[in-house]
Amino acid sequence: MNDACKALSLGRSTIYKLINEGKLKSITIAGRTLIPRTEIERLVSGVN
């Protein structure tokens, strides 16, 4: 999550908002929210 915040220059609450809106896919493992690098790249490039 921290790496995603840095890469996207967004705060944690905004990242969670994007996840809840279905605009950013995440994986939850053992209580940790992980965002695949491909999702970060997709969001940065503007691809839907």
PDB file of C-alpha atoms in Angstrom:
ATOM      1  CA  MET A   1       0.000   0.000   0.000  1.00  0.00           C
ATOM      2  CA  ASN A   2       2.768   2.448   0.885  1.00  0.00           C
ATOM      3  CA  ASP A   3       4.507   1.863  -2.447  1.00  0.00           C
ATOM      4  CA  ALA A   4       1.228   2.468  -4.284  1.00  0.00           C
ATOM      5  CA  CYS A   5       0.712   5.737  -2.417  1.00  0.00           C
ATOM      6  CA  LYS A   6       4.181   6.907  -3.386  1.00  0.00           C
ATOM      7  CA  ALA A   7       3.921   5.741  -7.012  1.00  0.00           C
ATOM      8  CA  LEU A   8       0.544   7.400  -7.517  1.00  0.00           C
ATOM      9  CA  SER A   9       1.214  10.431  -5.290  1.00  0.00           C
ATOM     10  CA  LEU A  10      -2.064   9.762  -3.493  1.00  0.00           C
ATOM     11  CA  GLY A  11      -3.007   9.302   0.144  1.00  0.00           C
ATOM     12  CA  ARG A  12      -4.164   6.036   1.673  1.00  0.00           C
ATOM     13  CA  SER A  13      -7.786   7.181   1.889  1.00  0.00           C
ATOM     14  CA  THR A  14      -7.808   8.030  -1.822  1.00  0.00           C
ATOM     15  CA  ILE A  15      -6.302   4.637  -2.665  1.00  0.00           C
ATOM     16  CA  TYR A  16      -8.995   2.896  -0.597  1.00  0.00           C
ATOM     17  CA  LYS A  17     -11.664   5.028  -2.292  1.00  0.00           C
ATOM     18  CA  LEU A  18     -10.404   3.922  -5.725  1.00  0.00           C
ATOM     19  CA  ILE A  19     -10.472   0.301  -4.559  1.00  0.00           C
ATOM     20  CA  ASN A  20     -14.037   0.644  -3.225  1.00  0.00           C
ATOM     21  CA  GLU A  21     -15.174   2.295  -6.470  1.00  0.00           C
ATOM     22  CA  GLY A  22     -13.708  -0.609  -8.450  1.00  0.00           C
ATOM     23  CA  LYS A  23     -11.185   1.621 -10.220  1.00  0.00           C
ATOM     24  CA  LEU A  24      -8.188  -0.095  -8.646  1.00  0.00           C
ATOM     25  CA  LYS A  25      -7.899  -3.825  -8.006  1.00  0.00           C
ATOM     26  CA  SER A  26      -6.312  -5.076  -4.818  1.00  0.00           C
ATOM     27  CA  ILE A  27      -5.510  -8.348  -3.111  1.00  0.00           C
ATOM     28  CA  THR A  28      -5.948  -8.911   0.622  1.00  0.00           C
ATOM     29  CA  ILE A  29      -3.610 -11.449   2.200  1.00  0.00           C
ATOM     30  CA  ALA A  30      -3.479 -11.984   5.957  1.00  0.00           C
ATOM     31  CA  GLY A  31      -5.105  -8.614   6.580  1.00  0.00           C
ATOM     32  CA  ARG A  32      -2.719  -6.717   4.289  1.00  0.00           C
ATOM     33  CA  THR A  33      -4.032  -4.883   1.252  1.00  0.00           C
ATOM     34  CA  LEU A  34      -1.711  -5.384  -1.693  1.00  0.00           C
ATOM     35  CA  ILE A  35      -1.981  -3.668  -5.053  1.00  0.00           C
ATOM     36  CA  PRO A  36      -0.415  -5.432  -8.036  1.00  0.00           C
ATOM     37  CA  ARG A  37       2.219  -3.418  -9.884  1.00  0.00           C
ATOM     38  CA  THR A  38       0.240  -3.920 -13.106  1.00  0.00           C
ATOM     39  CA  GLU A  39      -2.702  -2.089 -11.528  1.00  0.00           C
ATOM     40  CA  ILE A  40      -0.512   0.861 -10.573  1.00  0.00           C
ATOM     41  CA  GLU A  41       0.927   0.998 -14.091  1.00  0.00           C
ATOM     42  CA  ARG A  42      -2.576   0.778 -15.594  1.00  0.00           C
ATOM     43  CA  LEU A  43      -3.832   3.665 -13.474  1.00  0.00           C
ATOM     44  CA  VAL A  44      -0.780   5.823 -14.211  1.00  0.00           C
ATOM     45  CA  SER A  45      -1.087   5.247 -17.956  1.00  0.00           C
ATOM     46  CA  GLY A  46      -4.812   6.061 -17.904  1.00  0.00           C
ATOM     47  CA  VAL A  47      -5.921   2.730 -19.371  1.00  0.00           C
ATOM     48  CA  ASN A  48      -9.359   1.655 -18.175  1.00  0.00           C
TER      49      ASN A  48
END
